[in-house]
Amino acid sequence: TSGERRVRYPHPVLAARAARVLRDNDTGSVVTAAPRLYPHMWSWDAAFISIGLARLDVRRAIAELETLFAAQWRNGMVPHIVFTDADAYFPGPDRWGTDVARDGPSNVRTSGICQPPVHAIAVQRVLEAARMSSPGDRADAERFARHIWPKLYAWHRWLVEYRTPGSSGLIAIVHGWESGMDNSPRWDLPYAAVKPGAELPPYVRKDLSAVGDPGERPTDREYDRYLWLIEEMRRASYDQRRIVRDSSFLAGDVFITALFAISCDVLIELGREFGQAPEPLGNLAEWAANARAAVAASCHSVSGMARDRDLRTSRWLDTQTIAGFAPLLCGGAPDGVQLRLLSLLDSERWCGHPGLLAPVPPSVSPLRPGFTPRQYWRGPQWPVVVWLFWWAFERRGWHERARRLRDAAILLTEDGSFGEYYEPFTGEPLGSADQSWTAAVVLDWLC
Ligand code: 9WN
């Protein structure tokens, strides 16, 4: 099989290659998400990148998160992109036009939406790495954790204040890009209701020339919708209340909700350690409990899979994507549901599919109609998502499961190309090569 023809670097060499990717993608002020395709800082990428950087240089890791949080909006939102001067990505800062936003930062240009809240997890992981490194690193990381805590808290508060509309308790997204899983079938139904108007200003995509095969990226039709949603938000001057009330896309994201629950837990741990006041800690505990309950309430009565919700039509979104395993990340679902999800994860529908090169969950079940093994969030395996499950399983004390997942992810990535995502049957790297967050999580696993 083509799997047997793949290069397999010994782990010390693989780690050195991963370190080189992070160094090569470092412009001096940010480590870009990828060299050609993504020449800016992305929010959740920066979190994972800092986790990798902490294995090389704790101060550099801290600087990365500080740069991201220096772009935090006044209302608390952490923007999904912090733009560098590079011109090679579309939509860039002019198309986003967030300069009209009342709450935007004045020092940098950013996009006007957010991404999954994994930053508290990154801060804690950087702290752990620093403590194993040297007393100086430890002191720097502790100072940093204390300093960034109120900013993390403001970010979490923003999600609760602005993004928990309605009664589902799920954290809502106003654009598929906010989920980080842009064109996942999770969003097919809500996107079907997004009708780009004739006033959509013309545009030229830049992403297609940066990947080998356009079939690995979202379609033009999808892009029209992505751009139309930006148009709507720009017209609303990025006023969150208006956007949540009026935009043509509003979905409760169960995966973000699960990540939010555990990030609140982590923030509580950090807050206790660094002497934060009882009131914010109490709020975080309440937010975590509400988020967990929302994830549990979304579970399908037969399959157990957690579901997103279209908040415009009040319908559950039943898709067999990796997001359905959200309760395994955050816990809180009844034991029976959890057992069902674990055996589903091991089954041939997911990791146990006999054709997989490496038994890590693909973005979509290979047995689901419409599974597309080479297309972005519609089938390929994403090491960074595997890292989240690995980290959560460790945290939950499922060490053997966690170890199996990590070993499998290393098998997938040991060709040393650090692909953005991988074809599940052959292990072919797809999308961008030298993707920073892939290198970062591999480095974290190997150190
Ligand atoms: C849009 C940077 C980002 C990731 C997302 C991934 C992809 C952007 C794009 O790249 O999205 O935000 O242009 O396709 O879907 O998760 O953060 O790596």
Coordinates of C-alpha atoms and ligand atoms in Angstrom, one line a residue:
T1 CA 0.0 0.0 0.0
S2 CA 1.1 3.6 -0.4
G3 CA 1.2 3.7 3.5
E4 CA 4.2 1.3 3.3
R5 CA 6.0 3.6 0.9
R6 CA 5.8 6.6 3.2
V7 CA 8.9 8.0 4.8
R8 CA 9.0 7.3 8.5
Y9 CA 11.4 9.6 10.4
P10 CA 12.9 8.4 13.7
H11 CA 11.3 10.4 16.5
P12 CA 14.2 12.6 17.4
V13 CA 14.5 13.6 13.7
L14 CA 10.8 14.2 13.5
A15 CA 10.9 16.5 16.5
A16 CA 13.8 18.4 15.0
R17 CA 11.9 18.8 11.8
A18 CA 8.8 20.0 13.7
A19 CA 11.0 22.5 15.6
R20 CA 12.3 23.8 12.3
V21 CA 8.8 24.3 10.9
L22 CA 8.0 26.5 13.8
R23 CA 11.2 28.5 13.5
D24 CA 10.8 28.8 9.7
N25 CA 7.2 30.1 10.0
D26 CA 8.3 32.7 12.6
T27 CA 8.3 36.1 11.1
G28 CA 9.9 37.5 14.2
S29 CA 6.6 38.8 15.6
V30 CA 4.2 35.9 14.9
V31 CA 4.5 32.3 13.8
T32 CA 2.1 32.2 10.9
A33 CA -0.4 29.4 10.7
A34 CA 1.3 28.2 7.5
P35 CA 3.9 29.6 5.2
R36 CA 1.9 30.3 2.0
L37 CA -1.7 29.5 2.6
Y38 CA -2.1 31.3 5.9
P39 CA 0.5 34.1 6.4
H40 CA -1.2 35.6 9.5
M41 CA -1.9 34.7 13.1
W42 CA -5.1 32.6 13.7
S43 CA -6.6 32.5 17.1
W44 CA -6.8 28.8 17.9
D45 CA -3.7 28.0 15.8
A46 CA -1.8 30.5 18.0
A47 CA -2.9 28.5 21.1
F48 CA -1.5 25.3 19.7
I49 CA 1.5 26.9 18.3
S50 CA 2.4 28.3 21.8
I51 CA 2.1 24.8 23.2
G52 CA 4.8 23.6 20.6
L53 CA 6.9 26.7 21.1
A54 CA 7.0 26.1 24.9
R55 CA 9.1 23.0 24.1
L56 CA 11.7 25.1 22.3
D57 CA 11.6 28.5 24.0
V58 CA 9.2 29.4 26.8
R59 CA 9.5 33.2 26.2
R60 CA 8.7 32.8 22.6
A61 CA 5.6 30.8 23.5
I62 CA 4.5 33.5 25.9
A63 CA 5.1 36.2 23.3
E64 CA 2.9 34.4 20.8
L65 CA -0.1 34.4 23.2
E66 CA 0.6 38.0 24.3
T67 CA 0.5 39.1 20.6
L68 CA -2.9 37.4 20.2
F69 CA -4.3 38.9 23.3
A70 CA -3.0 42.3 22.4
A71 CA -5.5 42.1 19.6
Q72 CA -8.4 41.2 21.9
W73 CA -11.4 43.4 21.2
R74 CA -12.6 45.8 23.9
N75 CA -15.7 43.7 24.5
G76 CA -13.6 40.7 25.2
M77 CA -13.7 38.9 21.8
V78 CA -10.4 37.3 20.7
P79 CA -10.5 37.7 16.9
H80 CA -10.0 34.7 14.6
I81 CA -7.3 36.4 12.6
V82 CA -4.7 39.0 13.6
F83 CA -3.3 40.3 10.3
T84 CA 0.3 40.7 9.4
D85 CA 1.4 42.8 6.5
A86 CA 1.2 39.9 4.1
D87 CA -1.1 40.2 1.2
A88 CA -1.3 36.6 0.1
Y89 CA -4.6 35.7 2.0
F90 CA -8.2 36.4 1.1
P91 CA -10.3 37.8 2.8
G92 CA -7.7 40.3 4.1
P93 CA -8.3 43.2 6.5
D94 CA -9.8 45.5 3.9
R95 CA -12.5 43.0 3.0
W96 CA -13.3 42.4 6.7
G97 CA -13.4 46.2 7.2
T98 CA -13.5 45.9 11.0
D99 CA -12.2 49.4 11.3
V100 CA -15.9 50.4 11.5
A101 CA -16.4 48.3 14.7
R102 CA -16.8 50.2 17.9
D103 CA -15.1 47.5 19.9
G104 CA -12.2 46.7 17.7
P105 CA -8.6 47.1 18.8
S106 CA -6.8 50.3 17.6
N107 CA -3.3 48.9 17.3
V108 CA -3.8 46.0 14.9
R109 CA -6.1 44.9 12.1
T110 CA -8.2 41.8 12.7
S111 CA -11.1 39.8 11.3
G112 CA -14.5 40.3 13.0
I113 CA -15.3 36.8 14.3
C114 CA -13.8 34.4 16.8
Q115 CA -12.6 30.8 17.0
P116 CA -12.8 28.0 19.6
P117 CA -11.7 29.0 23.1
V118 CA -8.7 26.7 23.7
H119 CA -6.4 29.5 25.0
A120 CA -6.7 28.7 28.7
I121 CA -5.6 25.2 27.9
A122 CA -2.6 26.6 26.1
V123 CA -1.6 28.8 29.0
Q124 CA -1.7 25.9 31.4
R125 CA 0.3 23.7 29.1
V126 CA 3.0 26.4 28.6
L127 CA 3.2 26.7 32.3
E128 CA 3.7 23.0 32.7
A129 CA 6.5 23.0 30.1
A130 CA 8.1 26.0 31.8
R131 CA 8.1 24.3 35.1
M132 CA 10.0 21.4 33.7
S133 CA 12.4 23.7 31.9
S134 CA 14.2 26.1 34.3
P135 CA 13.5 28.3 37.4
G136 CA 13.7 31.4 35.1
D137 CA 11.2 30.0 32.6
R138 CA 9.0 29.0 35.5
A139 CA 9.0 32.5 36.9
D140 CA 8.3 34.0 33.5
A141 CA 5.4 31.7 32.8
E142 CA 3.9 32.2 36.2
R143 CA 4.1 36.0 35.8
F144 CA 2.5 35.6 32.4
A145 CA -0.3 33.3 33.6
R146 CA -1.2 35.8 36.3
H147 CA -1.1 38.7 33.9
I148 CA -3.2 37.0 31.1
W149 CA -5.8 35.5 33.5
P150 CA -8.2 38.6 33.4
K151 CA -8.0 38.7 29.6
L152 CA -8.9 35.0 29.4
Y153 CA -11.7 35.6 31.8
A154 CA -13.0 38.6 29.7
W155 CA -12.9 36.3 26.6
H156 CA -14.9 33.6 28.3
R157 CA -17.4 36.2 29.6
W158 CA -17.8 37.6 26.1
L159 CA -18.8 34.1 24.9
V160 CA -21.4 33.9 27.7
E161 CA -22.7 37.4 27.3
Y162 CA -23.0 37.6 23.6
R163 CA -23.0 34.0 22.3
T164 CA -25.4 32.0 24.4
P165 CA -28.7 33.1 22.9
G166 CA -31.9 31.1 23.3
S167 CA -32.4 28.2 25.7
S168 CA -30.2 25.4 24.3
G169 CA -27.2 26.7 26.4
L170 CA -24.9 25.9 23.4
I171 CA -22.4 28.5 22.4
A172 CA -23.5 30.0 19.1
I173 CA -21.4 30.8 16.1
V174 CA -22.3 33.3 13.4
H175 CA -20.0 31.9 10.7
G176 CA -18.7 28.4 10.0
W177 CA -15.1 29.7 10.3
E178 CA -15.8 30.3 13.9
S179 CA -16.1 26.6 14.5
G180 CA -12.6 26.1 13.1
M181 CA -14.2 23.3 11.0
D182 CA -15.3 25.6 8.1
N183 CA -17.0 23.4 5.6
S184 CA -17.8 20.4 7.8
P185 CA -21.2 18.8 6.9
R186 CA -22.2 20.0 10.4
W187 CA -23.0 23.3 8.8
D188 CA -24.6 22.2 5.5
L189 CA -28.1 22.9 6.6
P190 CA -27.6 26.3 8.2
Y191 CA -25.5 27.3 5.2
A192 CA -28.3 26.3 2.8
A193 CA -30.3 29.2 4.2
V194 CA -27.5 31.7 3.5
K195 CA -28.4 33.3 0.2
P196 CA -25.7 35.6 -1.1
G197 CA -27.2 38.8 -2.4
A198 CA -26.5 40.4 -5.7
E199 CA -24.7 43.1 -3.8
L200 CA -21.9 40.7 -2.8
P201 CA -18.8 42.6 -4.0
P202 CA -16.7 40.6 -6.4
Y203 CA -13.7 38.8 -5.1
V204 CA -10.8 36.5 -6.1
R205 CA -9.8 33.6 -3.9
K206 CA -6.2 33.2 -3.1
D207 CA -6.3 29.9 -1.3
L208 CA -6.6 27.7 -4.3
S209 CA -3.1 28.6 -5.7
A210 CA -1.5 27.7 -2.4
V211 CA -2.7 24.0 -2.4
G212 CA -1.9 21.3 -4.9
D213 CA -5.5 20.3 -5.7
P214 CA -8.5 22.8 -5.4
G215 CA -10.6 19.7 -4.5
E216 CA -8.9 19.8 -1.1
R217 CA -10.4 23.2 -0.3
P218 CA -14.0 24.4 0.0
T219 CA -16.0 25.1 -3.2
D220 CA -16.7 28.5 -4.7
R221 CA -20.3 28.1 -3.8
E222 CA -19.3 27.8 -0.2
Y223 CA -17.0 30.8 -0.4
D224 CA -19.8 32.9 -1.7
R225 CA -21.7 32.1 1.5
Y226 CA -18.6 32.8 3.7
L227 CA -18.2 36.2 2.0
W228 CA -21.8 37.0 2.2
L229 CA -21.9 36.5 6.0
I230 CA -18.9 38.9 6.2
E231 CA -20.9 41.4 4.2
E232 CA -23.8 41.1 6.6
M233 CA -21.5 41.6 9.6
R234 CA -19.8 44.6 8.0
R235 CA -23.1 46.2 7.4
A236 CA -24.0 45.7 11.0
S237 CA -20.7 47.4 11.9
Y238 CA -19.7 44.2 13.8
D239 CA -22.3 45.0 16.5
Q240 CA -22.6 41.6 18.2
R241 CA -26.2 42.0 19.3
R242 CA -27.3 42.9 15.9
I243 CA -25.4 40.1 14.3
V244 CA -26.7 37.5 16.6
R245 CA -30.2 38.8 16.1
D246 CA -30.2 39.3 12.3
S247 CA -27.5 37.3 10.5
S248 CA -28.6 34.6 8.2
F249 CA -26.4 32.0 10.0
L250 CA -26.7 31.2 13.7
A251 CA -25.8 27.8 15.1
G252 CA -25.2 26.3 18.5
D253 CA -21.7 24.6 18.3
V254 CA -21.5 21.6 20.5
F255 CA -17.7 21.2 20.0
I256 CA -17.0 24.7 21.0
T257 CA -19.4 24.3 24.0
A258 CA -17.4 21.3 25.2
L259 CA -14.1 23.1 24.8
F260 CA -15.5 26.0 26.6
A261 CA -16.5 23.8 29.5
I262 CA -13.0 22.4 30.0
S263 CA -11.3 25.7 29.3
C264 CA -13.4 27.2 32.2
D265 CA -12.3 24.3 34.4
V266 CA -8.7 25.1 33.5
L267 CA -9.2 28.8 34.1
I268 CA -10.6 28.0 37.5
E269 CA -7.5 25.9 38.3
L270 CA -5.2 28.7 37.2
G271 CA -7.3 31.3 39.0
R272 CA -7.1 29.3 42.3
E273 CA -3.4 28.9 41.9
F274 CA -2.8 32.6 41.3
G275 CA -5.2 33.9 43.9
Q276 CA -8.1 35.2 41.8
A277 CA -11.2 36.4 43.7
P278 CA -14.1 34.0 44.5
E279 CA -16.7 35.8 42.3
P280 CA -15.1 35.2 38.9
L281 CA -14.2 31.7 39.9
G282 CA -17.8 31.1 40.9
N283 CA -19.0 32.5 37.5
L284 CA -16.6 30.2 35.7
A285 CA -17.9 27.2 37.6
E286 CA -21.4 28.1 36.6
W287 CA -20.5 28.6 33.0
A288 CA -18.7 25.3 32.9
A289 CA -21.7 23.5 34.4
N290 CA -24.1 25.1 32.0
A291 CA -22.0 24.3 29.0
R292 CA -21.6 20.6 30.1
A293 CA -25.4 20.4 30.6
A294 CA -25.9 21.8 27.1
V295 CA -23.6 19.3 25.6
A296 CA -25.3 16.4 27.4
A297 CA -28.7 17.6 26.4
S298 CA -27.7 17.6 22.7
C299 CA -27.0 13.9 22.6
H300 CA -29.0 11.8 20.2
S301 CA -31.2 9.3 22.1
V302 CA -30.0 6.3 20.0
S303 CA -26.5 7.0 18.8
G304 CA -25.5 9.1 21.8
M305 CA -23.7 11.5 19.5
A306 CA -23.8 15.2 20.5
R307 CA -25.5 17.5 18.1
D308 CA -25.2 21.1 16.9
R309 CA -28.3 23.1 16.6
D310 CA -29.6 25.4 13.9
L311 CA -30.7 28.3 16.1
R312 CA -32.6 30.0 13.2
T313 CA -34.9 27.0 12.7
S314 CA -34.6 25.4 16.2
R315 CA -33.6 22.1 14.7
W316 CA -30.9 19.6 15.8
L317 CA -28.3 18.9 13.2
D318 CA -27.7 15.2 12.9
T319 CA -24.4 14.6 11.2
Q320 CA -21.8 11.9 11.8
T321 CA -18.8 14.2 12.3
I322 CA -16.0 14.2 14.9
A323 CA -17.9 16.9 16.8
G324 CA -20.4 14.3 17.9
F325 CA -17.8 13.0 20.4
A326 CA -17.8 16.3 22.2
P327 CA -19.1 14.7 25.5
L328 CA -15.9 12.6 25.6
L329 CA -13.9 15.9 25.8
C330 CA -15.8 17.5 28.6
G331 CA -17.7 14.8 30.4
G332 CA -21.1 15.3 32.0
A333 CA -23.1 13.0 29.8
P334 CA -24.8 10.0 31.5
D335 CA -22.5 6.9 31.8
G336 CA -24.6 4.9 29.2
V337 CA -24.1 7.6 26.6
Q338 CA -20.4 7.9 27.3
L339 CA -20.0 4.1 26.9
R340 CA -21.9 4.2 23.7
L341 CA -19.7 7.0 22.4
L342 CA -16.5 5.2 23.3
S343 CA -17.6 2.0 21.6
L344 CA -18.7 4.0 18.6
L345 CA -15.3 5.7 18.5
D346 CA -13.6 2.3 18.4
S347 CA -16.0 0.8 15.9
E348 CA -15.5 0.5 12.2
R349 CA -17.5 3.6 11.7
W350 CA -14.6 5.6 13.2
C351 CA -11.1 4.6 14.4
G352 CA -11.7 0.9 13.8
H353 CA -12.4 1.3 10.1
P354 CA -10.1 -1.4 8.6
G355 CA -9.0 0.9 5.8
L356 CA -7.4 3.6 7.9
L357 CA -3.7 4.0 7.8
A358 CA -3.7 5.3 11.4
P359 CA -6.6 4.7 13.9
V360 CA -7.3 8.3 14.7
P361 CA -10.8 9.7 14.1
P362 CA -11.4 11.3 10.7
S363 CA -13.3 14.6 10.6
V364 CA -16.3 12.7 9.2
S365 CA -17.2 9.0 9.6
P366 CA -15.8 7.0 6.6
L367 CA -19.1 5.1 6.5
R368 CA -21.2 8.3 6.2
P369 CA -22.6 9.0 2.7
G370 CA -20.9 12.1 1.5
F371 CA -17.6 11.3 3.3
T372 CA -14.9 12.9 1.1
P373 CA -11.4 11.6 2.1
R374 CA -9.4 14.5 0.5
Q375 CA -11.6 17.4 1.2
Y376 CA -10.8 19.6 4.1
W377 CA -13.3 19.1 7.0
R378 CA -15.4 16.6 5.1
G379 CA -13.3 13.5 5.7
P380 CA -9.5 14.0 6.3
Q381 CA -7.8 13.5 9.7
W382 CA -6.6 16.6 11.5
P383 CA -3.8 16.0 14.0
V384 CA -4.7 19.1 16.0
V385 CA -8.2 17.8 16.7
V386 CA -6.6 14.4 17.7
W387 CA -4.4 16.4 20.2
L388 CA -7.5 17.8 21.8
F389 CA -9.0 14.3 22.4
W390 CA -5.6 13.0 23.5
W391 CA -5.3 15.9 26.0
A392 CA -8.8 15.5 27.3
F393 CA -8.4 11.7 27.7
E394 CA -5.2 12.1 29.7
R395 CA -7.0 14.7 31.9
R396 CA -9.9 12.3 32.4
G397 CA -7.5 9.6 33.5
W398 CA -7.9 7.4 30.4
H399 CA -4.2 7.0 30.0
E400 CA -4.2 3.9 27.9
R401 CA -6.7 5.3 25.4
A402 CA -4.7 8.5 25.3
R403 CA -1.5 6.7 24.6
R404 CA -3.1 4.7 21.7
L405 CA -4.4 7.9 20.2
R406 CA -1.0 9.6 20.4
D407 CA 0.8 6.7 19.0
A408 CA -1.6 6.6 16.1
A409 CA -1.3 10.3 15.5
I410 CA 2.5 10.0 15.4
L411 CA 2.2 7.2 12.9
L412 CA 0.1 9.5 10.8
T413 CA 2.5 12.4 10.9
E414 CA 5.9 10.7 11.0
D415 CA 6.4 11.3 7.3
G416 CA 7.6 14.7 8.5
S417 CA 5.6 16.8 6.1
F418 CA 3.3 18.4 8.8
G419 CA 0.4 18.5 6.6
E420 CA -2.6 20.6 7.5
Y421 CA -4.8 17.4 7.2
Y422 CA -4.3 13.8 6.0
E423 CA -6.0 11.4 3.7
P424 CA -7.2 8.8 6.1
F425 CA -6.6 5.7 4.0
T426 CA -3.2 6.5 2.5
G427 CA -1.9 9.1 5.0
E428 CA -1.1 11.5 2.2
P429 CA -0.6 15.0 3.6
L430 CA -3.1 17.5 2.2
G431 CA -3.8 21.2 2.2
S432 CA -0.8 23.2 3.3
A433 CA 2.5 21.6 4.1
D434 CA 4.5 22.8 7.1
Q435 CA 1.4 23.7 8.9
S436 CA 2.5 25.2 12.2
W437 CA -0.1 23.7 14.5
T438 CA 0.6 20.2 13.2
A439 CA 4.3 20.7 13.9
A440 CA 3.4 22.1 17.3
V441 CA 1.3 19.2 18.5
V442 CA 3.7 16.6 17.2
L443 CA 6.5 18.4 19.1
D444 CA 4.4 18.4 22.2
W445 CA 3.8 14.7 21.8
L446 CA 7.4 13.9 21.3
C447 CA 8.9 16.0 24.1
Ligands
9WN1 C1 -10.4 30.3 7.7 C2 -5.7 28.4 10.0 C3 -7.1 28.1 9.8 C4 -7.7 27.2 10.9 C5 -9.1 26.7 10.6 C6 -9.1 26.1 9.2 C7 -8.6 27.1 8.2 C8 -9.3 29.3 7.3 C9 -9.3 29.1 5.8 O1 -7.3 27.5 8.5 O2 -9.6 28.1 8.1 O3 -10.4 30.7 9.1 O4 -9.0 30.1 5.1 O5 -9.7 28.1 5.4 O6 -10.3 25.6 8.9 O7 -9.5 25.8 11.6 O8 -7.7 27.9 12.1 O9 -4.9 27.2 10.1

